[in-house]
Coordinates of C-alpha atoms (C1' of nucleotides) in Angstrom, one line a residue:
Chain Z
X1 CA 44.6 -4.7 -28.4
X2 CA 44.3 -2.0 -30.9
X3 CA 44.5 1.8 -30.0
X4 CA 41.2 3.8 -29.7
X5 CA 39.7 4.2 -33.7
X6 CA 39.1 7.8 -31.6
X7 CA 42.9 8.6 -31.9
X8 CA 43.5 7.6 -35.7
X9 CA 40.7 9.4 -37.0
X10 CA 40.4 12.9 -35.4
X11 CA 36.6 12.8 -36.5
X12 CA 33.8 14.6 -34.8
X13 CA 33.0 13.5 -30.7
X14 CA 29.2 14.0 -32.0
X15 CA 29.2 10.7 -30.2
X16 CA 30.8 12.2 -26.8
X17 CA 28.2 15.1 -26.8
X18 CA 25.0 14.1 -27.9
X19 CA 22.7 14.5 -24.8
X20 CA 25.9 15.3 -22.6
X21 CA 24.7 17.6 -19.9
X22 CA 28.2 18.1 -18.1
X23 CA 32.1 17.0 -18.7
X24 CA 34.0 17.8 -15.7
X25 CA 36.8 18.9 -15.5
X26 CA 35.8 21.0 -18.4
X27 CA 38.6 23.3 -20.2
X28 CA 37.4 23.5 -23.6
X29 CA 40.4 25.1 -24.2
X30 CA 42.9 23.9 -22.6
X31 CA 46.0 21.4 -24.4
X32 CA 46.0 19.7 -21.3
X33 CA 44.4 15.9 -21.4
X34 CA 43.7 15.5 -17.6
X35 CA 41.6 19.1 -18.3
X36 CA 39.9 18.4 -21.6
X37 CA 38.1 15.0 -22.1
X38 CA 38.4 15.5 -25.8
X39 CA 42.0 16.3 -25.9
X40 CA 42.2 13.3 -23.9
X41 CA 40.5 11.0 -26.3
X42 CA 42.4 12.3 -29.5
X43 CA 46.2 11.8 -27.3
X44 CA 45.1 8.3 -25.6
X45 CA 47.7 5.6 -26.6
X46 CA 45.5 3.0 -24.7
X47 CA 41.5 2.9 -24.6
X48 CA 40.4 4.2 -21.6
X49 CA 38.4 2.5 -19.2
X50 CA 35.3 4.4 -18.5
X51 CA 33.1 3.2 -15.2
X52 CA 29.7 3.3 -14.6
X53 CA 27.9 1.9 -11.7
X54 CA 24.3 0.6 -10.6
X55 CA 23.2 -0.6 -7.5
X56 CA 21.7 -3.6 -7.7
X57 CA 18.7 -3.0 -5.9
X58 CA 15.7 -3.9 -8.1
X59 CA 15.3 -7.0 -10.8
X60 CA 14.2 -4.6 -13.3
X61 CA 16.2 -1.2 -14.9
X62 CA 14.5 1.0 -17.4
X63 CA 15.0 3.7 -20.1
X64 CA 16.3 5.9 -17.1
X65 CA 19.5 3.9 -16.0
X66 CA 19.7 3.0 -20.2
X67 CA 20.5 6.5 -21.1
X68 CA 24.0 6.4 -19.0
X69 CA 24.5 2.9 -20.2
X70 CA 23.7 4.1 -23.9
X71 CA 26.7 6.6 -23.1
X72 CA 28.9 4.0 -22.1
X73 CA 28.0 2.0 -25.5
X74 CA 29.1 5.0 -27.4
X75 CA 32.6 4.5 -25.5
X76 CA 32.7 1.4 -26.1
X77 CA 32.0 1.9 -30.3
X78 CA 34.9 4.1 -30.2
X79 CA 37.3 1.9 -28.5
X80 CA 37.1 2.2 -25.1
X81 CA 36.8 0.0 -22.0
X82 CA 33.5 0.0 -20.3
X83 CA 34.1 -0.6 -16.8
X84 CA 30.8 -1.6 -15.2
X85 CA 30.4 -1.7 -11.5
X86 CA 27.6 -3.7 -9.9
X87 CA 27.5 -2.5 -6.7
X88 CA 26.6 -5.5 -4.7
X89 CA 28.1 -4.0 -1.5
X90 CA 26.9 -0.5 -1.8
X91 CA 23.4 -2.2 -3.0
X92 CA 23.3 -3.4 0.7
X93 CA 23.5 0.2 2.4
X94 CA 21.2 2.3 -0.4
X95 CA 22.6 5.3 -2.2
X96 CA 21.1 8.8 -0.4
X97 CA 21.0 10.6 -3.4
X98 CA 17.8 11.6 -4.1
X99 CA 15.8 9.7 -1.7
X100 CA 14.1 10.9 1.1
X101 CA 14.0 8.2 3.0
X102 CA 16.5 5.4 4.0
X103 CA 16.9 3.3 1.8
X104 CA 15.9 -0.5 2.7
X105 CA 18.8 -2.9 3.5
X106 CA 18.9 -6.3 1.1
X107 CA 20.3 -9.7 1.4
X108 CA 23.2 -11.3 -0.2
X109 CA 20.6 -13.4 -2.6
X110 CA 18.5 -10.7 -3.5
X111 CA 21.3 -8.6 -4.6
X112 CA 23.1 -11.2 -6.4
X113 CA 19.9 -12.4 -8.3
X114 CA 19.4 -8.3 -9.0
X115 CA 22.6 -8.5 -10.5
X116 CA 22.5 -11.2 -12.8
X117 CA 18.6 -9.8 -14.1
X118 CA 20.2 -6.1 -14.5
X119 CA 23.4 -7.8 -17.1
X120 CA 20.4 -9.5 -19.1
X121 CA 18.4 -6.7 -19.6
X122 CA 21.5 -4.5 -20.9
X123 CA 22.3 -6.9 -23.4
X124 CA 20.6 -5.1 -26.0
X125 CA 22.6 -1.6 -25.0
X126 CA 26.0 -2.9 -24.6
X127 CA 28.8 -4.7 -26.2
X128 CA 29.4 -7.3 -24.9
X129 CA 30.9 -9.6 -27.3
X130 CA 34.2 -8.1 -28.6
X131 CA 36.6 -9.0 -26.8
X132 CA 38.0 -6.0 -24.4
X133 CA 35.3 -3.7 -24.5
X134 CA 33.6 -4.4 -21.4
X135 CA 34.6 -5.5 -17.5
X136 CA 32.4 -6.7 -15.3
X137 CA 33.1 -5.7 -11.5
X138 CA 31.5 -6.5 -8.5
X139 CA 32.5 -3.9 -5.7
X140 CA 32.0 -6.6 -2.7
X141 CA 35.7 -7.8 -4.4
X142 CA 37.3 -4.7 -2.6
X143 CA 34.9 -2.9 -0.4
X144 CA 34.1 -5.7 1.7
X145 CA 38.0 -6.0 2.4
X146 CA 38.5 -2.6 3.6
X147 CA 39.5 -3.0 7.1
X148 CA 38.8 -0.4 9.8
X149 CA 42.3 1.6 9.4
X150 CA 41.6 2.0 5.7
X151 CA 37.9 3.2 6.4
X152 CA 39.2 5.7 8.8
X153 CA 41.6 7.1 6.0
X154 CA 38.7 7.6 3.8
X155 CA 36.5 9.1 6.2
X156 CA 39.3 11.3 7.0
X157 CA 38.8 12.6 3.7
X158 CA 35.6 14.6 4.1
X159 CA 33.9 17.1 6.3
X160 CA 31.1 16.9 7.7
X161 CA 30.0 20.1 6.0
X162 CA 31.0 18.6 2.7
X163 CA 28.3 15.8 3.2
X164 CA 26.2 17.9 4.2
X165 CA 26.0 20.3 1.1
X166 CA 25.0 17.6 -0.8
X167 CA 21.9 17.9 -1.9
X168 CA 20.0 15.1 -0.3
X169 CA 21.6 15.4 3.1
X170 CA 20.9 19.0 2.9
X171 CA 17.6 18.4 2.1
X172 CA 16.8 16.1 4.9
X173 CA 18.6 17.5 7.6
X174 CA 16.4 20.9 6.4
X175 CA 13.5 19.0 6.7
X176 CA 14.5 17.3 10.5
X177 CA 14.4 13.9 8.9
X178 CA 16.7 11.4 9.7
X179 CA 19.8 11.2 8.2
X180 CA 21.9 8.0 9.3
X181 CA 25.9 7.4 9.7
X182 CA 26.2 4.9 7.3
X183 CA 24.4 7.2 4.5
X184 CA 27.8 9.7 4.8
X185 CA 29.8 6.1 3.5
X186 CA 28.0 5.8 0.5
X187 CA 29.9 8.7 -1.8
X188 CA 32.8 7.6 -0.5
X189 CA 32.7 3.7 -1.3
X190 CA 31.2 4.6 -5.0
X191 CA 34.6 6.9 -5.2
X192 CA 36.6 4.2 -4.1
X193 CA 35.4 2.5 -6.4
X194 CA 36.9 4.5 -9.3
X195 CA 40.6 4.0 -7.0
X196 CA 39.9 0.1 -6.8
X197 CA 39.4 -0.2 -10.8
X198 CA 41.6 3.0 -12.2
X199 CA 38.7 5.1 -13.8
X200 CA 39.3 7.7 -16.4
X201 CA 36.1 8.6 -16.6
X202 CA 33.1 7.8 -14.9
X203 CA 29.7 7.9 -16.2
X204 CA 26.7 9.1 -14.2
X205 CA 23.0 11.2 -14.0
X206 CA 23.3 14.7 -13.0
X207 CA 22.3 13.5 -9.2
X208 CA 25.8 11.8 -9.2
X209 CA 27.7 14.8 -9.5
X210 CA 28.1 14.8 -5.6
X211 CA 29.3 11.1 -5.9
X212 CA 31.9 11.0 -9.7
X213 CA 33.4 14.4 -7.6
X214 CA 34.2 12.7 -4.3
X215 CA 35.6 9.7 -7.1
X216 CA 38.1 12.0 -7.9
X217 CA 39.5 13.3 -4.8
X218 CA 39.8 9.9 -3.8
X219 CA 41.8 8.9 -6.9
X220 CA 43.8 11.6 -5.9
X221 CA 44.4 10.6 -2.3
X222 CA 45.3 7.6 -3.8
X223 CA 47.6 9.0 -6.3
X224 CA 46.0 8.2 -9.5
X225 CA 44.9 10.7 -11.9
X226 CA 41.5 12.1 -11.5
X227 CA 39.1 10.9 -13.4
X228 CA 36.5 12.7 -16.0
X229 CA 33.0 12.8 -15.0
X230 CA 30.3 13.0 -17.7
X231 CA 26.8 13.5 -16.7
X232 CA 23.4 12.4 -18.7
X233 CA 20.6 13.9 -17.7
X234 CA 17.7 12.2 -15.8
X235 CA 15.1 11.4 -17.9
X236 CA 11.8 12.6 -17.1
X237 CA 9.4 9.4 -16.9
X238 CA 6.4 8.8 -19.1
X239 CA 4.2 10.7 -16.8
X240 CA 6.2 13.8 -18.2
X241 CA 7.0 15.4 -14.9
X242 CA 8.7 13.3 -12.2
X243 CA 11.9 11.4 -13.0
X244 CA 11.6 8.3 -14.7
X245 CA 11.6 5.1 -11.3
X246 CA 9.8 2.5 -10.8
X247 CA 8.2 2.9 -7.7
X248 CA 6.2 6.1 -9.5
X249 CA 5.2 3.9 -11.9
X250 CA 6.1 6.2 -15.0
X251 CA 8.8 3.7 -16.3
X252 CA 9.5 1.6 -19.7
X253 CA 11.2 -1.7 -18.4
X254 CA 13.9 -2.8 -20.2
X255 CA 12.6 -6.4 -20.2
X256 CA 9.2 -5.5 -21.3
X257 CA 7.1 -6.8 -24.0
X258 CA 7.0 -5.3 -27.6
X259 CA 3.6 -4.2 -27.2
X260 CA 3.7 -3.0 -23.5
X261 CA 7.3 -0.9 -24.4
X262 CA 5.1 0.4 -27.7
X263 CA 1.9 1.6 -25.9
X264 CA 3.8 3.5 -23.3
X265 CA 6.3 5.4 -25.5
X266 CA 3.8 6.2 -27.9
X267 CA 2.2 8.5 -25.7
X268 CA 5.5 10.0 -24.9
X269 CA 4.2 13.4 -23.7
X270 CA 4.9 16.2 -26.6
X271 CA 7.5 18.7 -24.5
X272 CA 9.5 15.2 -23.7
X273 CA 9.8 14.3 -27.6
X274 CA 12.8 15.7 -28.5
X275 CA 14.8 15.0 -24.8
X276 CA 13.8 11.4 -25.9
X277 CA 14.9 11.2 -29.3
X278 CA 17.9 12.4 -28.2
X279 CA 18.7 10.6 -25.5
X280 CA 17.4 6.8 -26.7
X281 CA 17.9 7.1 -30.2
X282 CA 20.7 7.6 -32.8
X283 CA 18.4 9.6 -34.8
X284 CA 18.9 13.1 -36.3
X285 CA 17.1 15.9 -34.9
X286 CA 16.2 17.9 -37.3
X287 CA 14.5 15.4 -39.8
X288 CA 11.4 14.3 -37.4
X289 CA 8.1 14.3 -38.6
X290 CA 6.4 17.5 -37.9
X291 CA 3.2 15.9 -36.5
X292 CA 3.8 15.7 -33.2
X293 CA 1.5 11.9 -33.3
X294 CA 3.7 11.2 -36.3
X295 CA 6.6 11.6 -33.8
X296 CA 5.7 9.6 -30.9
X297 CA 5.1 6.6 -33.2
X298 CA 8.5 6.8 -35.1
X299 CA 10.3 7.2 -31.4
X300 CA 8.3 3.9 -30.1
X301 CA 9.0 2.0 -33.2
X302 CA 12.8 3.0 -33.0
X303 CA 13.2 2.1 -29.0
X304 CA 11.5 -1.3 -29.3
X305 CA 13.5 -1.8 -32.1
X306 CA 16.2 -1.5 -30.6
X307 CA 15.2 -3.8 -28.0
X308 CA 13.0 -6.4 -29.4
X309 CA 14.5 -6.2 -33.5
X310 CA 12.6 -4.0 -36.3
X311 CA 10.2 -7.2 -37.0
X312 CA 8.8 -7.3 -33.7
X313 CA 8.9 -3.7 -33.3
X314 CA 6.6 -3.4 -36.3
X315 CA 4.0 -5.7 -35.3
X316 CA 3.5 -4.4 -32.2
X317 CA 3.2 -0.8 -33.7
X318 CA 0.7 -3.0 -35.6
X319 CA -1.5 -4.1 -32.7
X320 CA -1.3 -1.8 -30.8
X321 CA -3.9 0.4 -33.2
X322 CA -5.5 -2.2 -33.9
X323 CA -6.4 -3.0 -30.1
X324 CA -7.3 1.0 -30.0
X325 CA -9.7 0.7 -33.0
X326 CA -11.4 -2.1 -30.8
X327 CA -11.1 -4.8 -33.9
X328 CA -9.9 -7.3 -31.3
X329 CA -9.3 -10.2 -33.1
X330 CA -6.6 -8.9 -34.7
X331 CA -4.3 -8.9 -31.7
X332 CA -1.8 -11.6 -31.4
X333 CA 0.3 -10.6 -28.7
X334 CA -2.5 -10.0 -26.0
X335 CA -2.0 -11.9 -22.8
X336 CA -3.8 -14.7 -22.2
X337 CA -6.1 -16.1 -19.2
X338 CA -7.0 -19.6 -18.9
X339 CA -10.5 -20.3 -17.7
X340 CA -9.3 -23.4 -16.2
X341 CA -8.7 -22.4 -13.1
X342 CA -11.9 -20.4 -12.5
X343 CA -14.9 -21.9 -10.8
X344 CA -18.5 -22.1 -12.5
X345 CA -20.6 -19.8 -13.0
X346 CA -18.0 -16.7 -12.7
X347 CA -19.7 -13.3 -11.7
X348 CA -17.7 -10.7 -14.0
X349 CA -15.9 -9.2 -11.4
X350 CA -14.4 -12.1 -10.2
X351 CA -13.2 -12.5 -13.5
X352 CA -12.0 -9.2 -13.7
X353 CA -10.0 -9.8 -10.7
X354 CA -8.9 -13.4 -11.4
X355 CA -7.3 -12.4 -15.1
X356 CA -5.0 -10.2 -13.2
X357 CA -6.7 -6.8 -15.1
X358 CA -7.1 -5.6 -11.8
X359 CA -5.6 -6.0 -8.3
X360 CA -8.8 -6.8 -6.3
X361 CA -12.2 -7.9 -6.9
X362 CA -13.5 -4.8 -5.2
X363 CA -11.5 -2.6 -7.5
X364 CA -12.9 -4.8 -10.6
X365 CA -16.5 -4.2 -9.4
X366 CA -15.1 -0.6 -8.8
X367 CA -14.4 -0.5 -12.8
X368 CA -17.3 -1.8 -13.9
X369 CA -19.0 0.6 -12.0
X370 CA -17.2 3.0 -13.8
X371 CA -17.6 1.9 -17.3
X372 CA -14.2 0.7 -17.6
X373 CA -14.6 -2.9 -18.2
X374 CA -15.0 -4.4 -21.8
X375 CA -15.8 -8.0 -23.9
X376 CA -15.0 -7.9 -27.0
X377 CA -15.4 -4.0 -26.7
X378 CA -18.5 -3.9 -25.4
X379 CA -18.9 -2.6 -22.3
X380 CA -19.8 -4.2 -19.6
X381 CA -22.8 -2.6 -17.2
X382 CA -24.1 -5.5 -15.0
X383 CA -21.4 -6.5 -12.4
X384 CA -23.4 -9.2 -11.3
X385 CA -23.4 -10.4 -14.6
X386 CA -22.7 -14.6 -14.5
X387 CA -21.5 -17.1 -16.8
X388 CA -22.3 -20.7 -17.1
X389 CA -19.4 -22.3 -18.6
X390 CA -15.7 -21.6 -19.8
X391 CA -17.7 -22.5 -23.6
X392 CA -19.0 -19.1 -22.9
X393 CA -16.2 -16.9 -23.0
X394 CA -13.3 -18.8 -24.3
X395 CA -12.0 -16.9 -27.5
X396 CA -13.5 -13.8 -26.0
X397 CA -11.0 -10.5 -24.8
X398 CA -11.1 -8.7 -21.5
X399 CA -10.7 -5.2 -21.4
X400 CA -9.9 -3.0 -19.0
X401 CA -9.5 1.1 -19.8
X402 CA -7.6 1.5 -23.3
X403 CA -4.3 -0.5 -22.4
X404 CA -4.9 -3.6 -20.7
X405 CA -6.4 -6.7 -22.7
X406 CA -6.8 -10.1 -21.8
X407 CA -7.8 -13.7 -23.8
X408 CA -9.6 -15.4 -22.5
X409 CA -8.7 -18.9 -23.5
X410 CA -10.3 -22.6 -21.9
Chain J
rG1 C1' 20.6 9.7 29.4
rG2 C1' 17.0 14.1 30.5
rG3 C1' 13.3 17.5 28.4
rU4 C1' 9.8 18.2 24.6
rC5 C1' 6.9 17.5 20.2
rG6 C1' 5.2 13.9 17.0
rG7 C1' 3.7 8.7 14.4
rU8 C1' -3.6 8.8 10.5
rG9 C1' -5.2 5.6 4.2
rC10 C1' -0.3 5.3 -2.0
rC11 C1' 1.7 10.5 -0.3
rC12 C1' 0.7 15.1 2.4
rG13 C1' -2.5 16.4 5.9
rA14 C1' -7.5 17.3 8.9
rG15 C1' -10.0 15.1 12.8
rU16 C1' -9.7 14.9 19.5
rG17 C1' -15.2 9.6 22.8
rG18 C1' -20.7 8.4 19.4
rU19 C1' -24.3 7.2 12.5
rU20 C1' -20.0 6.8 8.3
rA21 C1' -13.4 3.2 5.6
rA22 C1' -12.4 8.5 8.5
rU23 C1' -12.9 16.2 5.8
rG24 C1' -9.4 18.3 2.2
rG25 C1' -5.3 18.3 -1.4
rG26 C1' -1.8 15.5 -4.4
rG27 C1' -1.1 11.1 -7.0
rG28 C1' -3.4 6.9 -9.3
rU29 C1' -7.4 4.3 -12.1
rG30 C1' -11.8 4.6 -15.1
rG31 C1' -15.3 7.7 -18.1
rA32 C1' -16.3 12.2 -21.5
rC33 C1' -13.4 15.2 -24.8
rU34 C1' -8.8 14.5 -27.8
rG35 C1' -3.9 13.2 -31.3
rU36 C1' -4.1 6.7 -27.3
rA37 C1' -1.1 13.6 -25.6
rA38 C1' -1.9 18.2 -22.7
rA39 C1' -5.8 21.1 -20.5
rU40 C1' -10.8 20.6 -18.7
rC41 C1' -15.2 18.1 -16.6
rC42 C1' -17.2 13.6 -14.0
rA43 C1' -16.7 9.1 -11.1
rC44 C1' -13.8 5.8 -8.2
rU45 C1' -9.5 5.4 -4.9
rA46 C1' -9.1 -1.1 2.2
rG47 C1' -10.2 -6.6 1.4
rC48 C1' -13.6 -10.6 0.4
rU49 C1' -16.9 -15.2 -5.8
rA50 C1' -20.3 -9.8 -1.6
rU51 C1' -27.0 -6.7 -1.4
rG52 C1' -23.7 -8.9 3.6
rC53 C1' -19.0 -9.8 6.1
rU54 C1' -13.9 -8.6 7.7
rU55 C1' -9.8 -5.7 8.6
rA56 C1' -7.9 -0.3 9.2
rC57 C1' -5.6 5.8 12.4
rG58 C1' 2.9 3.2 15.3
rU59 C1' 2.6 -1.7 18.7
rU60 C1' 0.3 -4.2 22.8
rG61 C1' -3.0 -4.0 26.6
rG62 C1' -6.7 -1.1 29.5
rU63 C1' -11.1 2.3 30.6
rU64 C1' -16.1 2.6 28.1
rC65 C1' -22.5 0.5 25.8
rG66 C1' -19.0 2.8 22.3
rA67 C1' -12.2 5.1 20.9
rA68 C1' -8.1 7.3 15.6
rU69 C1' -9.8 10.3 19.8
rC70 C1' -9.0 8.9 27.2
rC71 C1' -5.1 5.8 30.2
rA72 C1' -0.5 2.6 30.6
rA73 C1' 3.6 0.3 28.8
rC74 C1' 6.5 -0.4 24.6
rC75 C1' 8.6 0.8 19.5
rC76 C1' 10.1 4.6 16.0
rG77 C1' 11.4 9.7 14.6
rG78 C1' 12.4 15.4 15.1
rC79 C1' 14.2 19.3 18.1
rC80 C1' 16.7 21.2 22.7
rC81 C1' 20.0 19.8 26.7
rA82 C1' 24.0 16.4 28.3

RNA sequence: GGGUCGGUGCCCGAGUGGUUAAUGGGGGUGGACUGUAAAUCCACUAGCUAUGCUUACGUUGGUUCGAAUCCAACCCGGCCCA
């Protein structure tokens, strides 16, 4: 395997820095590699092998987890060894960070199909072709030998006190809710982990500050060197205030659609713009478009791109304004909804309901209450509005609100 | 283990026997406006092929014409003591 390209060329670590919140430990100045990440990278004689973990605890990840994983890409271009660490085990006891509440326990299936869904969905981000550039771990391979003896020696490593200042324990013990044993393993099975597979650096958001430190003074325990942490930020989710997750519903899936990924980045909120160019795209800063519209559209075209190819990118930049402009028929990639399996005559709402536009059939009658309901972008008044036949509406599109379209097909 | 306080809708949080899916806030969805943004204003915010019916205030029973509200047991959590 060939040395780092990092090391023969002493170029620039744009690369390393580029929406970098925090290297630790950080000596800019000092000589010394086990200080100074960047010193490290231009001395290396071997590439490194640089960690990051997710817990897989959901079959989708989004543009949040992507940014870290972006990071580890950018390793990966330079030479290095991306270490990633599904964390199978630790998926089944629930990372604290952040949460305020306990985390749900899963099975052994759910966790392994999690897994398998997560590798697919970052095979856009990563390299996973050429050959020594990436290692995939599963952490059940050691943590689930540790033996009592071992688990003891670990805990030994920790106060109380420690756990307790960080953040989310401190939080919740504030705020007399409960806070359970098993919680205080977490940090230290996701630092064993960096032990069990040699980390020189491990990747993470800000939140896992707590979590890359304790990684370190296990390394240490264990005589190894220290790792590096480097810390992304969290990105702030589409709704422009709370983190990007899933369960708030202000996420862009990974897996999505063309169109679906389109709509929702194009209405990027305008304080966010810049954090997401620079985080999700390669793109230089200073030559955006000055009209703030102008901008959201070029960032949407370049993250679908980058997920679905320029081609597909383009067309859904194309339907999407054309679905807006309300000429429907021009819309290729809407959903469709077959009448088949609907009962005549069909009320509306039932159809509202029954095209999957809306969870119930009282929210649909709810909607067209409320205006909200379209055919062929007209909107819809009479909720007890019947149809004979499928002949009726077959061709036609559903609407409901500005994003969600359905055709309705026989 | 003992004492004590508490468990309400997506979340927070009122409500303490009597028309009512249950005040208020947040969030969400829809509408107007707009740049498909933000801000603002308005509406909606349990389910049902539905002018009515069915479920809802930790669980299960009980008292009552009638309970989220009273009683009992149980489950879960916080705090204090051990």
């Amino acid at each position: 395997m060939s040395a780092p390209t990092s090391a023969s060329t002493p170029a620039s670590f744009d690369w390393l820095h580029r929406g970098t919140t925090e290297i630790f430990p950080h000596q800019p100045e000092s000589e010394d590699p086990n200080q100074n990440l960047t010193q490290r990278l231009m001395q290396c004689d071997r590439p490194l092998r640089v960690k990051l973990g997710i817990d897989p605890t959901g079959t989708d990840i989004h543009l949040g987890h992507s940014i870290a994983f972006r990071k580890l890409r950018a390793f990966q271009d330079a030479g290095h060894t991306a270490v990633v660490i599904i964390g199978d085990f630790t998926a089944r006891i629930g990372d604290p960070t952040g949460k305020s509440e306990v985390r749900k326990q899963l099975t052994e299936e759910q966790v392994k199909h999690n897994a398998q869904s997560y590798l697919d969905q970052l095979r856009p981000v990563l390299d996973f072709d050429t050959p020594g550039r990436l290692e995939i771990r599963y952490n059940s391979e050691w943590l689930s030998k540790l033996d009592l003896s071992k688990i003891l020696e670990l805990l030994a490593s920790m106060t109380v006190g420690q756990m307790l200042a960080k953040e989310g324990f401190a939080e919740r013990f504030n705020q007399e809710s409960p806070i359970y044993l098993h919680e205080f393993l977490y940090p230290l099975m996701q630092g064993y982990d960096s032990v069990a597979v040699d980390a020189d650096v491990e990747l993470g958001g800000t939140d896992q500050k707590f979590n890359l430190a304790v990684g370190r003074d296990l390394q240490r325990l264990f005589n190894q060197t220290p790792q590096f942490g480097l810390l992304v930020p969290i990105l702030i989710g589409t709704d422009g205030i709370q983190k990007m997750s899933k369960s708030l519903g202000n996420y862009v899936g990974l897996s999505e659609d063309a169109l679906t990924m389109y709509s929702k980045l194009e209405k990027t909120p305008d304080d966010q713009l810049a954090t997401y160019f620079e985080l999700l795209t390669k793109l230089p800063l200073d030559s955006l478009p000055d009209n703030p519209r102008d901008r959201q559209k070029q960032l949407a075209l370049e993250v679908v791109t980058q997920f679905h190819g320029a081609d597909t990118a383009a067309q859904a930049q194309k339907d999407a304004q054309n679905l807006v402009a309300g000429s429907t028929g021009a819309a290729d990639n809407v959903p469709e909804f077959s009448l088949s399996s609907v009962e005549f005559p069909v009320p509306i709402f039932y159809l509202v309901s029954a095209s999957g536009l809306c969870k119930s059939s009282s929210e649909a009658r709810k909607q067209i209450k409320g205006g909200g309901v379209k055919l062929d972008g007209e909107k819809v008044t009479d909720m007890n509005l019947k149809f004979e036949q499928a002949e009726e509406l077959s061709g036609r599109i559903l609407q409901l609100g500005k994003k969600k379209f359905v055709r309705l097909i026989p």
